Amino acid sequence: MTNTLISASTIALMLATGAQAQGNGQRGASFIESWDMSQTGYVSLDDMQTRRGDLFDMFDHDGNGYLAADELAQMAETVTAQGELRLERQAENRAEQQAGGRRGQAQNANPTGAIIHSAMSVEFNDTNDDGRIAREEFLTSTARLFAALDRNGDGRIDLNDF
C-alpha cells in the first residue's frame, strides 16, 4: 500500500502534463518543467530518454529489467489515477476561469497528456509481443513518443508544440 501511494505521488510529478502550469497559465509549461532534465527550457530527446528510464526503474520493482504483469498492472493503475487527478484539475481551472469572468478562455482537452499516457501502455512499448516490456523496448519507444509531441518537428519540445 505504501509503495502504491509513493508511486502514485511520484508518477503524478513525473508525468505532469497539465495544460497550464501553476502560476503562469501557459499551456505545456508544467510538462516542460517536469521533463526538462537538462534545464534548457525545452525537452530534448535525451531529456525524454532520461525521464522514461527513471519511470521504468520506478516500476521495475524486482530490478530484473522487465515490466511483468504485476508491475504493468501497478503502472496502469498509477497512470489512470494520475489522469483522473489531471482531469479534476482541468475542471477546477475551468470553473475558476468562468468565475473570474474569463469565459471562452477555458482549457481545451489536453492531447499531450493522452499521448504520454498511451505511451506507457504495453501496446506502445512491447515491440516483440511477449507480454512484458523490456527496459530496452521502453527506451527505444521514446523516439516515437518524442516525434508525436514535437509537433513542429524542430527536434525539441517547447511551448510552440502546445
PDB file of C-alpha atoms in Angstrom:
ATOM      1  CA  MET A   1       0.000   0.000   0.000  1.00  0.00           C
ATOM      2  CA  THR A   2       2.776   2.423   0.913  1.00  0.00           C
ATOM      3  CA  ASN A   3       4.610   1.624  -2.336  1.00  0.00           C
ATOM      4  CA  THR A   4       1.436   2.305  -4.317  1.00  0.00           C
ATOM      5  CA  LEU A   5       0.928   5.672  -2.600  1.00  0.00           C
ATOM      6  CA  ILE A   6       4.551   6.644  -3.093  1.00  0.00           C
ATOM      7  CA  SER A   7       4.418   5.526  -6.706  1.00  0.00           C
ATOM      8  CA  ALA A   8       1.181   7.427  -7.333  1.00  0.00           C
ATOM      9  CA  SER A   9       2.681  10.614  -5.929  1.00  0.00           C
ATOM     10  CA  THR A  10       5.923  10.180  -7.806  1.00  0.00           C
ATOM     11  CA  ILE A  11       4.275   9.360 -11.111  1.00  0.00           C
ATOM     12  CA  ALA A  12       1.977  12.352 -10.771  1.00  0.00           C
ATOM     13  CA  LEU A  13       5.051  14.551 -10.587  1.00  0.00           C
ATOM     14  CA  MET A  14       6.928  12.711 -13.313  1.00  0.00           C
ATOM     15  CA  LEU A  15       4.045  12.611 -15.757  1.00  0.00           C
ATOM     16  CA  ALA A  16       2.911  16.156 -15.082  1.00  0.00           C
ATOM     17  CA  THR A  17       1.316  17.288 -18.289  1.00  0.00           C
ATOM     18  CA  GLY A  18      -1.046  19.927 -17.027  1.00  0.00           C
ATOM     19  CA  ALA A  19      -2.428  22.101 -19.754  1.00  0.00           C
ATOM     20  CA  GLN A  20      -1.472  25.105 -17.679  1.00  0.00           C
ATOM     21  CA  ALA A  21       1.469  25.379 -15.352  1.00  0.00           C
ATOM     22  CA  GLN A  22       0.872  26.648 -11.901  1.00  0.00           C
ATOM     23  CA  GLY A  23       1.397  30.358 -11.749  1.00  0.00           C
ATOM     24  CA  ASN A  24       1.963  31.302 -15.360  1.00  0.00           C
ATOM     25  CA  GLY A  25      -1.019  29.727 -17.135  1.00  0.00           C
ATOM     26  CA  GLN A  26       0.952  28.727 -20.245  1.00  0.00           C
ATOM     27  CA  ARG A  27      -0.156  25.548 -21.940  1.00  0.00           C
ATOM     28  CA  GLY A  28       2.627  22.959 -21.748  1.00  0.00           C
ATOM     29  CA  ALA A  29       4.769  24.758 -19.161  1.00  0.00           C
ATOM     30  CA  SER A  30       4.161  22.117 -16.498  1.00  0.00           C
ATOM     31  CA  PHE A  31       5.184  19.336 -18.884  1.00  0.00           C
ATOM     32  CA  ILE A  32       8.374  21.149 -19.834  1.00  0.00           C
ATOM     33  CA  GLU A  33       9.210  21.858 -16.205  1.00  0.00           C
ATOM     34  CA  SER A  34       8.789  18.176 -15.311  1.00  0.00           C
ATOM     35  CA  TRP A  35      10.556  16.634 -18.304  1.00  0.00           C
ATOM     36  CA  ASP A  36      13.342  19.200 -18.995  1.00  0.00           C
ATOM     37  CA  MET A  37      16.104  17.214 -17.311  1.00  0.00           C
ATOM     38  CA  SER A  38      18.888  19.409 -18.707  1.00  0.00           C
ATOM     39  CA  GLN A  39      17.239  22.675 -17.594  1.00  0.00           C
ATOM     40  CA  THR A  40      17.371  24.225 -21.068  1.00  0.00           C
ATOM     41  CA  GLY A  41      13.784  25.474 -21.185  1.00  0.00           C
ATOM     42  CA  TYR A  42      12.717  22.742 -23.620  1.00  0.00           C
ATOM     43  CA  VAL A  43      12.595  18.944 -23.670  1.00  0.00           C
ATOM     44  CA  SER A  44      15.144  17.156 -25.837  1.00  0.00           C
ATOM     45  CA  LEU A  45      15.093  13.511 -26.872  1.00  0.00           C
ATOM     46  CA  ASP A  46      17.864  12.901 -24.312  1.00  0.00           C
ATOM     47  CA  ASP A  47      15.727  14.522 -21.594  1.00  0.00           C
ATOM     48  CA  MET A  48      12.834  12.263 -22.513  1.00  0.00           C
ATOM     49  CA  GLN A  49      15.074   9.157 -22.560  1.00  0.00           C
ATOM     50  CA  THR A  50      16.316  10.020 -19.060  1.00  0.00           C
ATOM     51  CA  ARG A  51      12.810  10.645 -17.680  1.00  0.00           C
ATOM     52  CA  ARG A  52      11.418   7.445 -19.208  1.00  0.00           C
ATOM     53  CA  GLY A  53      14.376   5.489 -17.855  1.00  0.00           C
ATOM     54  CA  ASP A  54      13.515   6.832 -14.394  1.00  0.00           C
ATOM     55  CA  LEU A  55       9.881   5.822 -14.868  1.00  0.00           C
ATOM     56  CA  PHE A  56      10.865   2.328 -15.953  1.00  0.00           C
ATOM     57  CA  ASP A  57      13.152   1.897 -12.956  1.00  0.00           C
ATOM     58  CA  MET A  58      10.412   3.124 -10.634  1.00  0.00           C
ATOM     59  CA  PHE A  59       8.037   0.368 -11.770  1.00  0.00           C
ATOM     60  CA  ASP A  60      10.604  -2.428 -12.183  1.00  0.00           C
ATOM     61  CA  HIS A  61      10.257  -3.405  -8.520  1.00  0.00           C
ATOM     62  CA  ASP A  62      12.275  -6.609  -8.764  1.00  0.00           C
ATOM     63  CA  GLY A  63      15.013  -4.938 -10.829  1.00  0.00           C
ATOM     64  CA  ASN A  64      15.086  -7.661 -13.483  1.00  0.00           C
ATOM     65  CA  GLY A  65      14.960  -5.267 -16.456  1.00  0.00           C
ATOM     66  CA  TYR A  66      11.379  -6.175 -17.405  1.00  0.00           C
ATOM     67  CA  LEU A  67       7.955  -4.893 -16.503  1.00  0.00           C
ATOM     68  CA  ALA A  68       5.942  -8.059 -15.921  1.00  0.00           C
ATOM     69  CA  ALA A  69       2.173  -8.415 -15.410  1.00  0.00           C
ATOM     70  CA  ASP A  70       2.036  -7.240 -11.783  1.00  0.00           C
ATOM     71  CA  GLU A  71       4.343  -4.283 -12.456  1.00  0.00           C
ATOM     72  CA  LEU A  72       2.382  -3.370 -15.582  1.00  0.00           C
ATOM     73  CA  ALA A  73      -0.855  -3.522 -13.575  1.00  0.00           C
ATOM     74  CA  GLN A  74       0.544  -1.128 -10.987  1.00  0.00           C
ATOM     75  CA  MET A  75       1.817   1.189 -13.717  1.00  0.00           C
ATOM     76  CA  ALA A  76      -1.602   1.204 -15.385  1.00  0.00           C
ATOM     77  CA  GLU A  77      -3.335   1.850 -12.063  1.00  0.00           C
ATOM     78  CA  THR A  78      -0.988   4.716 -11.243  1.00  0.00           C
ATOM     79  CA  VAL A  79      -1.242   6.292 -14.692  1.00  0.00           C
ATOM     80  CA  THR A  80      -5.044   6.066 -14.514  1.00  0.00           C
ATOM     81  CA  ALA A  81      -5.083   7.724 -11.083  1.00  0.00           C
ATOM     82  CA  GLN A  82      -2.792  10.492 -12.322  1.00  0.00           C
ATOM     83  CA  GLY A  83      -5.037  11.039 -15.342  1.00  0.00           C
ATOM     84  CA  GLU A  84      -8.062  11.367 -13.090  1.00  0.00           C
ATOM     85  CA  LEU A  85      -6.240  13.971 -10.987  1.00  0.00           C
ATOM     86  CA  ARG A  86      -5.342  15.873 -14.152  1.00  0.00           C
ATOM     87  CA  LEU A  87      -8.976  15.905 -15.278  1.00  0.00           C
ATOM     88  CA  GLU A  88     -10.078  17.157 -11.858  1.00  0.00           C
ATOM     89  CA  ARG A  89      -7.521  19.983 -12.032  1.00  0.00           C
ATOM     90  CA  GLN A  90      -8.709  20.918 -15.508  1.00  0.00           C
ATOM     91  CA  ALA A  91     -12.316  21.095 -14.293  1.00  0.00           C
ATOM     92  CA  GLU A  92     -11.257  23.244 -11.335  1.00  0.00           C
ATOM     93  CA  ASN A  93      -9.310  25.570 -13.637  1.00  0.00           C
ATOM     94  CA  ARG A  94     -12.306  25.922 -15.962  1.00  0.00           C
ATOM     95  CA  ALA A  95     -14.561  26.744 -13.019  1.00  0.00           C
ATOM     96  CA  GLU A  96     -12.082  29.334 -11.723  1.00  0.00           C
ATOM     97  CA  GLN A  97     -11.778  30.937 -15.137  1.00  0.00           C
ATOM     98  CA  GLN A  98     -15.533  31.141 -15.548  1.00  0.00           C
ATOM     99  CA  ALA A  99     -15.988  32.534 -12.042  1.00  0.00           C
ATOM    100  CA  GLY A 100     -13.377  35.170 -12.840  1.00  0.00           C
ATOM    101  CA  GLY A 101     -15.343  36.333 -15.869  1.00  0.00           C
ATOM    102  CA  ARG A 102     -12.913  34.900 -18.380  1.00  0.00           C
ATOM    103  CA  ARG A 103     -15.382  32.877 -20.400  1.00  0.00           C
ATOM    104  CA  GLY A 104     -14.048  31.478 -23.620  1.00  0.00           C
ATOM    105  CA  GLN A 105     -10.583  31.010 -22.181  1.00  0.00           C
ATOM    106  CA  ALA A 106     -11.260  27.642 -20.592  1.00  0.00           C
ATOM    107  CA  GLN A 107      -8.835  24.853 -21.355  1.00  0.00           C
ATOM    108  CA  ASN A 108      -9.373  22.547 -24.246  1.00  0.00           C
ATOM    109  CA  ALA A 109      -8.736  18.846 -23.871  1.00  0.00           C
ATOM    110  CA  ASN A 110      -5.053  18.148 -23.303  1.00  0.00           C
ATOM    111  CA  PRO A 111      -3.884  15.844 -26.101  1.00  0.00           C
ATOM    112  CA  THR A 112      -0.318  15.829 -24.733  1.00  0.00           C
ATOM    113  CA  GLY A 113      -1.437  14.068 -21.562  1.00  0.00           C
ATOM    114  CA  ALA A 114      -3.324  11.470 -23.573  1.00  0.00           C
ATOM    115  CA  ILE A 115      -0.284  10.844 -25.791  1.00  0.00           C
ATOM    116  CA  ILE A 116       2.036  10.390 -22.814  1.00  0.00           C
ATOM    117  CA  HIS A 117      -0.393   8.110 -21.008  1.00  0.00           C
ATOM    118  CA  SER A 118      -0.835   5.910 -24.072  1.00  0.00           C
ATOM    119  CA  ALA A 119       2.962   5.749 -24.385  1.00  0.00           C
ATOM    120  CA  MET A 120       3.045   3.982 -21.005  1.00  0.00           C
ATOM    121  CA  SER A 121       0.956   1.093 -22.339  1.00  0.00           C
ATOM    122  CA  VAL A 122       2.010  -2.438 -23.225  1.00  0.00           C
ATOM    123  CA  GLU A 123       0.735  -1.907 -26.776  1.00  0.00           C
ATOM    124  CA  PHE A 124       3.029   1.085 -27.296  1.00  0.00           C
ATOM    125  CA  ASN A 125       6.148  -0.491 -25.802  1.00  0.00           C
ATOM    126  CA  ASP A 126       6.022  -4.292 -26.206  1.00  0.00           C
ATOM    127  CA  THR A 127       7.582  -4.445 -29.650  1.00  0.00           C
ATOM    128  CA  ASN A 128       8.261  -8.193 -29.563  1.00  0.00           C
ATOM    129  CA  ASP A 129       4.738  -9.074 -28.281  1.00  0.00           C
ATOM    130  CA  ASP A 130       5.932 -11.218 -25.382  1.00  0.00           C
ATOM    131  CA  GLY A 131       3.515  -9.632 -22.887  1.00  0.00           C
ATOM    132  CA  ARG A 132       6.154  -7.802 -20.919  1.00  0.00           C
ATOM    133  CA  ILE A 133       8.205  -4.689 -21.537  1.00  0.00           C
ATOM    134  CA  ALA A 134      11.988  -4.854 -21.501  1.00  0.00           C
ATOM    135  CA  ARG A 135      13.855  -1.704 -20.484  1.00  0.00           C
ATOM    136  CA  GLU A 136      15.362  -1.551 -23.983  1.00  0.00           C
ATOM    137  CA  GLU A 137      11.888  -1.722 -25.586  1.00  0.00           C
ATOM    138  CA  PHE A 138      10.652   1.044 -23.298  1.00  0.00           C
ATOM    139  CA  LEU A 139      13.574   3.321 -24.113  1.00  0.00           C
ATOM    140  CA  THR A 140      13.505   2.540 -27.835  1.00  0.00           C
ATOM    141  CA  SER A 141       9.835   3.590 -27.923  1.00  0.00           C
ATOM    142  CA  THR A 142      10.833   7.018 -26.628  1.00  0.00           C
ATOM    143  CA  ALA A 143      11.727   8.237 -30.123  1.00  0.00           C
ATOM    144  CA  ARG A 144       8.144   7.602 -31.322  1.00  0.00           C
ATOM    145  CA  LEU A 145       6.742   9.430 -28.288  1.00  0.00           C
ATOM    146  CA  PHE A 146       9.101  12.346 -28.838  1.00  0.00           C
ATOM    147  CA  ALA A 147       8.106  12.616 -32.509  1.00  0.00           C
ATOM    148  CA  ALA A 148       4.413  12.660 -31.560  1.00  0.00           C
ATOM    149  CA  LEU A 149       4.952  15.514 -29.096  1.00  0.00           C
ATOM    150  CA  ASP A 150       7.384  17.542 -31.239  1.00  0.00           C
ATOM    151  CA  ARG A 151       4.547  18.840 -33.380  1.00  0.00           C
ATOM    152  CA  ASN A 152       6.607  21.368 -35.332  1.00  0.00           C
ATOM    153  CA  GLY A 153       9.463  18.907 -35.941  1.00  0.00           C
ATOM    154  CA  ASP A 154      12.254  21.179 -34.710  1.00  0.00           C
ATOM    155  CA  GLY A 155      13.897  18.482 -32.576  1.00  0.00           C
ATOM    156  CA  ARG A 156      12.755  19.855 -29.238  1.00  0.00           C
ATOM    157  CA  ILE A 157       9.521  20.076 -27.301  1.00  0.00           C
ATOM    158  CA  ASP A 158       8.805  23.607 -26.184  1.00  0.00           C
ATOM    159  CA  LEU A 159       5.797  25.860 -25.712  1.00  0.00           C
ATOM    160  CA  ASN A 160       5.414  26.160 -29.500  1.00  0.00           C
ATOM    161  CA  ASP A 161       4.429  22.458 -29.584  1.00  0.00           C
ATOM    162  CA  PHE A 162       1.385  23.142 -27.416  1.00  0.00           C
TER     163      PHE A 162
END
